[in-house]
PDB file of C-alpha atoms in Angstrom:
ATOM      1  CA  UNK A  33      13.950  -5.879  -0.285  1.00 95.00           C
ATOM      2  CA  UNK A  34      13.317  -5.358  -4.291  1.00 96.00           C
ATOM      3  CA  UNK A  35      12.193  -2.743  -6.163  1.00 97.00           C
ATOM      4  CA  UNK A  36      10.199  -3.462  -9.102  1.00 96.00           C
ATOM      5  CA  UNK A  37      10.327  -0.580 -11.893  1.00 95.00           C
ATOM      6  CA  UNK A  38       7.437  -0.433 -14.705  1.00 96.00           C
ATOM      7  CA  UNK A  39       5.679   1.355 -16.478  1.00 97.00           C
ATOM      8  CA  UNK A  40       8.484   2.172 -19.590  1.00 97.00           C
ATOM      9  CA  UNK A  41       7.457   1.764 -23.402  1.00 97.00           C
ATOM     10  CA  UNK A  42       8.244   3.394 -26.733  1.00 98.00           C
ATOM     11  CA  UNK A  43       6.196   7.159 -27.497  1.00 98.00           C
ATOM     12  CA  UNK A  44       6.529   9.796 -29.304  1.00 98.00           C
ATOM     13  CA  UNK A  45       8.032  13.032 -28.898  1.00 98.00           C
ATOM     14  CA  UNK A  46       5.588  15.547 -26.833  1.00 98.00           C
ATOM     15  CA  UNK A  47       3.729  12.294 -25.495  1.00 98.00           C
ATOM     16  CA  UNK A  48       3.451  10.731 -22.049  1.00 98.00           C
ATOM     17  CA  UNK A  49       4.232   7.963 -20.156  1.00 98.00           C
ATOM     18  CA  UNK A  50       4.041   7.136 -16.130  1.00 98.00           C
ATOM     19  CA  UNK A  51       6.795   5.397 -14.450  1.00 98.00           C
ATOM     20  CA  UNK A  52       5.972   3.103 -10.993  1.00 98.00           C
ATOM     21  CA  UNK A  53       8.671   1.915  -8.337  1.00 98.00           C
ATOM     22  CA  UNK A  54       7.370  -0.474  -5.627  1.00 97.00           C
ATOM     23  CA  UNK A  55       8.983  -1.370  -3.138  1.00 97.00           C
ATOM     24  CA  UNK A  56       8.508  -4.977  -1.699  1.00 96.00           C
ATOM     25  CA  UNK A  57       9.980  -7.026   1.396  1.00 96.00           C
ATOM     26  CA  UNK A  58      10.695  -5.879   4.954  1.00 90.00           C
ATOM     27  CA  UNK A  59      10.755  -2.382   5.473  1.00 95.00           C
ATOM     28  CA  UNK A  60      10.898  -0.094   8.613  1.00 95.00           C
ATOM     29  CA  UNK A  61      11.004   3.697   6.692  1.00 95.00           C
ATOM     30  CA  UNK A  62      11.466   4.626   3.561  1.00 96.00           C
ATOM     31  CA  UNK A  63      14.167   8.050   3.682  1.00 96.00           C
ATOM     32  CA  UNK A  64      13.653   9.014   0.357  1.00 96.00           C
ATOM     33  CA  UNK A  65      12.909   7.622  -3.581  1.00 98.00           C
ATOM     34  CA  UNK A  66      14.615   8.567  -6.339  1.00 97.00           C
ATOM     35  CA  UNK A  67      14.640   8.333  -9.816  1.00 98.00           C
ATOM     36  CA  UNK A  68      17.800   8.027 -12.325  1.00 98.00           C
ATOM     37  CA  UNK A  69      18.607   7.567 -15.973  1.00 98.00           C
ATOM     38  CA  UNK A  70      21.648   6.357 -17.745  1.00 98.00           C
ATOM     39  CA  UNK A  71      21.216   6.694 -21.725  1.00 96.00           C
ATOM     40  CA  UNK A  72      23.463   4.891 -24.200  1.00 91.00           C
ATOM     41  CA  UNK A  73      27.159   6.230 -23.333  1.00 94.00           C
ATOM     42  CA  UNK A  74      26.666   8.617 -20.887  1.00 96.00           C
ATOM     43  CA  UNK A  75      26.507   8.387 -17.007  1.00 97.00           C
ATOM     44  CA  UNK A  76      23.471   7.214 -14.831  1.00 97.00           C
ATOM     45  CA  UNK A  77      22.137  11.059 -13.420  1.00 97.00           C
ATOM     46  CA  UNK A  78      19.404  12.093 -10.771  1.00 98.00           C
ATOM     47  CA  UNK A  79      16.432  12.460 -12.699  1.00 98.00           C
ATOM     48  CA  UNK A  80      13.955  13.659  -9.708  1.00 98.00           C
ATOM     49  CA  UNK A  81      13.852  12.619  -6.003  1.00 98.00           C
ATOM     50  CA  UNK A  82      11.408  12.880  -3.352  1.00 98.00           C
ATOM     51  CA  UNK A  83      11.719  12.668   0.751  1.00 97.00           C
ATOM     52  CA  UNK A  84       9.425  11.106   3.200  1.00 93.00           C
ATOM     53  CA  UNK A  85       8.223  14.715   4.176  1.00 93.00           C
ATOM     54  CA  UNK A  86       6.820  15.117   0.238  1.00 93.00           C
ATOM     55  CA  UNK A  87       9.401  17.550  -0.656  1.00 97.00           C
ATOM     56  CA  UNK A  88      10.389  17.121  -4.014  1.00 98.00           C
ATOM     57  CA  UNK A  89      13.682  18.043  -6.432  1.00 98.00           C
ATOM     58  CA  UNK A  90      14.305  17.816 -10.040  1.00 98.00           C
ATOM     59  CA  UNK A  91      17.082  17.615 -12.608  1.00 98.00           C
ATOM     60  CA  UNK A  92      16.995  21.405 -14.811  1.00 97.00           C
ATOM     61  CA  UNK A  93      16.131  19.499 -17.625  1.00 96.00           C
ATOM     62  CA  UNK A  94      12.977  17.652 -16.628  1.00 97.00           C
ATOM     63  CA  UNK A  95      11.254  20.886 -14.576  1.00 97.00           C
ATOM     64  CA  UNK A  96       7.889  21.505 -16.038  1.00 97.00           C
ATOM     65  CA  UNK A  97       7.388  18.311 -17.653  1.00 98.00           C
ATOM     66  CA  UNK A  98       8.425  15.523 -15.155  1.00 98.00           C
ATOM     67  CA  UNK A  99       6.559  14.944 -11.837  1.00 98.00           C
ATOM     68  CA  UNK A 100       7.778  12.760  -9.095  1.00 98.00           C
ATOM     69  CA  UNK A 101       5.030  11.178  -6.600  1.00 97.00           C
ATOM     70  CA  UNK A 102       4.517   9.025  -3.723  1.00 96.00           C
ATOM     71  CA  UNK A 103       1.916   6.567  -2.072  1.00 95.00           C
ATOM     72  CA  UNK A 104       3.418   5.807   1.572  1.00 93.00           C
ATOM     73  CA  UNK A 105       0.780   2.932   1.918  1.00 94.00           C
ATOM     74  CA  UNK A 106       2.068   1.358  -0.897  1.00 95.00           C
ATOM     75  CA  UNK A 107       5.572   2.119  -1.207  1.00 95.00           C
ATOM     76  CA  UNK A 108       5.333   3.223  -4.017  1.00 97.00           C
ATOM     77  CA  UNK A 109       6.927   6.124  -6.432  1.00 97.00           C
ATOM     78  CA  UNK A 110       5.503   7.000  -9.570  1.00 98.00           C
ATOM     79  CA  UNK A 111       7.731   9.615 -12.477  1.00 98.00           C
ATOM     80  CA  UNK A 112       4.727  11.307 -14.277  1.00 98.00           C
ATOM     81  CA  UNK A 113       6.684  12.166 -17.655  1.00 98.00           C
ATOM     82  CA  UNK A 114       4.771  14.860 -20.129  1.00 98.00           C
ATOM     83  CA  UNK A 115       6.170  16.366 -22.686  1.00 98.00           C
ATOM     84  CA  UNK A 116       8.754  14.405 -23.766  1.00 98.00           C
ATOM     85  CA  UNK A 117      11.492  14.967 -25.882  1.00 98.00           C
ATOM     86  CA  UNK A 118      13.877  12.356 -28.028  1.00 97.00           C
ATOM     87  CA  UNK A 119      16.597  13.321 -25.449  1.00 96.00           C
ATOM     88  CA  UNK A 120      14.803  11.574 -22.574  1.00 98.00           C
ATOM     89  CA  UNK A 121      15.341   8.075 -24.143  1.00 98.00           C
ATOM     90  CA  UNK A 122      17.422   6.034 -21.512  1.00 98.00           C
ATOM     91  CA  UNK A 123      16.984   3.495 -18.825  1.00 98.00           C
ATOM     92  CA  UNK A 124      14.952   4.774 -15.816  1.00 98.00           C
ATOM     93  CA  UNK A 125      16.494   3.466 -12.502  1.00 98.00           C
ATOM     94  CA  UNK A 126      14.713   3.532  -9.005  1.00 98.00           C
ATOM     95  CA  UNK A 127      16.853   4.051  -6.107  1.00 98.00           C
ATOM     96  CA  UNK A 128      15.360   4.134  -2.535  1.00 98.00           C
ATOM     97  CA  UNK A 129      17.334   4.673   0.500  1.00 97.00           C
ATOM     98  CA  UNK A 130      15.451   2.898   3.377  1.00 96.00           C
ATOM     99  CA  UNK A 131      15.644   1.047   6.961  1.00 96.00           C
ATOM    100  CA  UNK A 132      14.723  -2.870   7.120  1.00 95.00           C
ATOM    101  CA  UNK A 133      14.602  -2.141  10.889  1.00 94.00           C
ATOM    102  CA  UNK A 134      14.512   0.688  13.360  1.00 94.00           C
ATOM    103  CA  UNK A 135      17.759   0.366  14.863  1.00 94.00           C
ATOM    104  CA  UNK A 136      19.878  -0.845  11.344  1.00 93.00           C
ATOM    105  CA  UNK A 137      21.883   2.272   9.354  1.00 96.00           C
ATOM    106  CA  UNK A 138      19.484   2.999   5.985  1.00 95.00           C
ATOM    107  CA  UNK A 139      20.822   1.828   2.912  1.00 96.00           C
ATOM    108  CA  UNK A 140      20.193   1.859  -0.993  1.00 97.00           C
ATOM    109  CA  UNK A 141      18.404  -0.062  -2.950  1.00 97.00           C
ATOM    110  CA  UNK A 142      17.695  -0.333  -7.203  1.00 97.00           C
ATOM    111  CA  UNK A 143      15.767  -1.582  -9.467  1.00 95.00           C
ATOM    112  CA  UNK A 144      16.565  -3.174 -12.647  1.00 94.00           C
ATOM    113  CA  UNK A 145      15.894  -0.404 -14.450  1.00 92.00           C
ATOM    114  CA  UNK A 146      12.647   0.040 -17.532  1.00 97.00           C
ATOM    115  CA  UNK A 147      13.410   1.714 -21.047  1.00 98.00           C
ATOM    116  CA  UNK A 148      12.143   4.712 -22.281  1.00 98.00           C
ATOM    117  CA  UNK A 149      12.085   5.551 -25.885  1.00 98.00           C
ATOM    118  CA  UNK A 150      11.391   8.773 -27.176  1.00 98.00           C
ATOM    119  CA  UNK A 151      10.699   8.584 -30.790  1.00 97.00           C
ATOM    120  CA  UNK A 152      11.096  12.240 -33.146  1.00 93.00           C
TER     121      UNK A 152
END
């Protein structure tokens, strides 16, 4: 299993960008996606997560401007970011806690990880 993160870049403050996660190999389910960041000195934190029923939850900071999706056929996740703000430069992680096979515990999975820079 691998998860391939994209999608970061350099923009400036009250600008855009749209963050994908797919997730490749042999997968039974897929419990729930997640997004993290971990900027320069600090600790990796739950940006915004979503469950295989759609429900969705977000870090105080990003609600309003971030927007956390998901296309099942694809296994996919995609972090629509608006609004941005100089503050949101870090490394954006995808976690994704899944099943390989129906009868095997779930476990977690990451992806390398794609810089964004905000830029005041």
């Amino acid at each position: 299993v691998q998860l391939q993160a994209s999608g970061g870049g350099v923009v400036q403050a009250g600008g855009s960008l749209r963050l994908s996660c797919a997730v490749s190999g042999s997968i039974y389910s897929i419990n729930n996606m997640d997004w993290y960041r971990q900027a320069p000195g600090k600790q990796r934190e739950l940006v915004a997560g979503i469950i295989s029923d759609g429900s969705t939850n977000y870090a105080d900071y990003v609600k309003g401007r971030f927007s956390i999706s998901r296309d099942s056929a694809v296994n996919t996740a995609y972090l629509q970011m608006s609004r941005l703000k100089p503050e949101d430069t870090a490394v954006y992680y995808c976690h994704a806690s899944l099943k390989e096979r129906l009868r095997l515990p779930a476990k977690d999975y990451w992806g390398l990880g794609t810089l964004v820079t905000v830029s005041s």
